mmCIF file of C-alpha atoms in Angstrom:
data_model
loop_
_atom_site.group_PDB
_atom_site.id
_atom_site.type_symbol
_atom_site.label_atom_id
_atom_site.label_comp_id
_atom_site.label_asym_id
_atom_site.label_seq_id
_atom_site.Cartn_x
_atom_site.Cartn_y
_atom_site.Cartn_z
ATOM 1 C CA UNK A 834 145.734 128.586 136.785
ATOM 2 C CA UNK A 835 145.486 131.033 139.680
ATOM 3 C CA UNK A 836 147.519 133.606 137.738
ATOM 4 C CA UNK A 837 145.143 133.285 134.770
ATOM 5 C CA UNK A 838 142.092 133.824 136.992
ATOM 6 C CA UNK A 839 143.752 136.789 138.678
ATOM 7 C CA UNK A 840 144.712 138.303 135.295
ATOM 8 C CA UNK A 841 141.136 137.872 134.078
ATOM 9 C CA UNK A 842 139.711 139.442 137.215
ATOM 10 C CA UNK A 843 142.037 142.451 137.169
ATOM 11 C CA UNK A 844 141.649 143.118 133.456
ATOM 12 C CA UNK A 845 137.864 142.724 133.737
ATOM 13 C CA UNK A 846 137.634 145.299 136.514
ATOM 14 C CA UNK A 847 139.895 147.683 134.600
ATOM 15 C CA UNK A 848 137.823 147.167 131.455
ATOM 16 C CA UNK A 849 134.688 148.091 133.381
ATOM 17 C CA UNK A 850 136.277 151.364 134.387
ATOM 18 C CA UNK A 851 137.354 152.023 130.801
ATOM 19 C CA UNK A 852 141.053 151.867 131.641
ATOM 20 C CA UNK A 853 142.101 149.477 128.898
ATOM 21 C CA UNK A 854 141.962 146.080 130.521
ATOM 22 C CA UNK A 855 141.794 144.474 127.080
ATOM 23 C CA UNK A 856 145.237 145.795 126.220
ATOM 24 C CA UNK A 857 146.591 144.393 129.452
ATOM 25 C CA UNK A 858 144.881 141.079 128.770
ATOM 26 C CA UNK A 859 146.566 140.937 125.348
ATOM 27 C CA UNK A 860 149.941 141.493 127.002
ATOM 28 C CA UNK A 861 149.271 138.772 129.571
ATOM 29 C CA UNK A 862 148.095 136.281 126.949
ATOM 30 C CA UNK A 863 151.026 136.824 124.593
ATOM 31 C CA UNK A 864 153.859 137.338 127.095
ATOM 32 C CA UNK A 865 152.934 135.015 129.950
ATOM 33 C CA UNK A 866 150.332 132.522 128.703
ATOM 34 C CA UNK A 867 152.105 131.769 125.421
ATOM 35 C CA UNK A 868 149.183 132.588 123.124
ATOM 36 C CA UNK A 869 149.843 133.429 119.477
ATOM 37 C CA UNK A 870 148.921 137.014 118.589
ATOM 38 C CA UNK A 871 145.810 135.994 116.626
ATOM 39 C CA UNK A 872 144.579 133.641 119.357
ATOM 40 C CA UNK A 873 145.132 136.330 121.990
ATOM 41 C CA UNK A 874 143.222 138.866 119.888
ATOM 42 C CA UNK A 875 140.316 136.459 119.419
ATOM 43 C CA UNK A 876 140.263 135.619 123.119
ATOM 44 C CA UNK A 877 140.348 139.330 123.931
ATOM 45 C CA UNK A 878 137.341 139.951 121.677
ATOM 46 C CA UNK A 879 135.355 137.160 123.343
ATOM 47 C CA UNK A 880 136.362 138.522 126.738
ATOM 48 C CA UNK A 881 135.226 141.993 125.698
ATOM 49 C CA UNK A 882 131.823 140.635 124.664
ATOM 50 C CA UNK A 883 131.411 139.241 128.180
ATOM 51 C CA UNK A 884 132.576 142.414 130.002
ATOM 52 C CA UNK A 885 131.147 145.176 127.829
ATOM 53 C CA UNK A 886 127.415 144.702 128.518
ATOM 54 C CA UNK A 887 127.832 145.210 132.268
ATOM 55 C CA UNK A 888 129.890 148.354 131.727
ATOM 56 C CA UNK A 889 127.409 149.644 129.131
ATOM 57 C CA UNK A 890 124.442 149.180 131.461
ATOM 58 C CA UNK A 891 126.290 151.068 134.185
ATOM 59 C CA UNK A 892 127.219 153.914 131.848
ATOM 60 C CA UNK A 893 123.633 154.181 130.546
ATOM 61 C CA UNK A 894 122.267 154.330 134.115
ATOM 62 C CA UNK A 895 124.723 157.134 134.906
ATOM 63 C CA UNK A 896 123.758 159.089 131.779
ATOM 64 C CA UNK A 897 127.206 158.771 130.227
ATOM 65 C CA UNK A 898 126.115 157.397 126.837
ATOM 66 C CA UNK A 899 125.228 159.709 123.959
ATOM 67 C CA UNK A 900 122.853 157.919 121.618
ATOM 68 C CA UNK A 901 124.024 159.808 118.523
ATOM 69 C CA UNK A 902 127.634 158.907 119.238
ATOM 70 C CA UNK A 903 126.677 155.231 119.655
ATOM 71 C CA UNK A 904 124.945 155.189 116.263
ATOM 72 C CA UNK A 905 127.911 156.872 114.553
ATOM 73 C CA UNK A 906 130.421 154.532 116.220
ATOM 74 C CA UNK A 907 128.450 151.428 115.243
ATOM 75 C CA UNK A 908 127.985 152.589 111.651
ATOM 76 C CA UNK A 909 131.685 153.385 111.305
ATOM 77 C CA UNK A 910 132.979 150.542 113.479
ATOM 78 C CA UNK A 911 131.339 147.616 111.709
ATOM 79 C CA UNK A 912 132.879 148.083 108.248
ATOM 80 C CA UNK A 913 136.218 149.261 109.642
ATOM 81 C CA UNK A 914 136.402 146.195 111.921
ATOM 82 C CA UNK A 915 135.850 143.844 109.001
ATOM 83 C CA UNK A 916 138.452 145.659 106.900
ATOM 84 C CA UNK A 917 140.973 145.722 109.763
ATOM 85 C CA UNK A 918 140.543 142.002 110.425
ATOM 86 C CA UNK A 919 141.162 141.221 106.765
ATOM 87 C CA UNK A 920 144.256 143.432 106.738
ATOM 88 C CA UNK A 921 145.572 141.923 109.973
ATOM 89 C CA UNK A 922 145.058 138.410 108.628
ATOM 90 C CA UNK A 923 147.071 139.259 105.521
ATOM 91 C CA UNK A 924 149.808 141.140 107.400
ATOM 92 C CA UNK A 925 153.053 139.713 108.692
ATOM 93 C CA UNK A 926 152.610 138.662 112.346
ATOM 94 C CA UNK A 927 155.800 140.377 113.499
ATOM 95 C CA UNK A 928 154.586 143.630 111.918
ATOM 96 C CA UNK A 929 151.226 143.341 113.693
ATOM 97 C CA UNK A 930 153.018 142.778 117.011
ATOM 98 C CA UNK A 931 155.282 145.790 116.502
ATOM 99 C CA UNK A 932 152.393 148.028 115.504
ATOM 100 C CA UNK A 933 150.428 146.904 118.555
ATOM 101 C CA UNK A 934 153.432 147.656 120.760
ATOM 102 C CA UNK A 935 153.785 151.121 119.234
ATOM 103 C CA UNK A 936 150.078 151.721 119.811
ATOM 104 C CA UNK A 937 150.388 150.719 123.472
ATOM 105 C CA UNK A 938 153.408 152.982 123.938
ATOM 106 C CA UNK A 939 151.606 155.895 122.301
ATOM 107 C CA UNK A 940 148.525 155.426 124.487
ATOM 108 C CA UNK A 941 150.677 155.123 127.609
ATOM 109 C CA UNK A 942 152.629 158.289 126.885
ATOM 110 C CA UNK A 943 149.448 160.153 126.010
ATOM 111 C CA UNK A 944 147.818 159.084 129.280
ATOM 112 C CA UNK A 945 150.886 160.027 131.312
ATOM 113 C CA UNK A 946 150.933 163.488 129.734
ATOM 114 C CA UNK A 947 147.165 164.057 130.041
ATOM 115 C CA UNK A 948 146.140 166.915 132.249
ATOM 116 C CA UNK A 949 143.583 166.223 134.949
ATOM 117 C CA UNK A 950 140.113 167.559 134.138
ATOM 118 C CA UNK A 951 139.353 171.007 135.474
ATOM 119 C CA UNK A 952 136.880 171.216 138.303
ATOM 120 C CA UNK A 953 133.686 172.623 136.818
ATOM 121 C CA UNK A 954 131.995 173.352 140.148
ATOM 122 C CA UNK A 955 131.367 177.056 140.834
#
């Protein structure tokens, strides 16, 4: 129980910083807590709904949210989310797991190879 609380706390903090706590939560749920992939994904979505509003409020206060981008993301994200959930439900579970693993590896390599932002101060 303590490990589950600790995993939730750590992934929540990382999610707030935009580091990908949800991906880490998925790994914890499937590898250590014994959740099926679909149950872990559903739990991750519920978890995101609880964490995202606090992060969004903080980003809005800091002027980091572009309204036009939000509108475009919502308009594109809603139909794509429905389509992706239908495809995932119809797909073989082992394929979904492998694709998710490949996605995590790709993101990890991309982040490791990312160059630090240039200092824009004069």
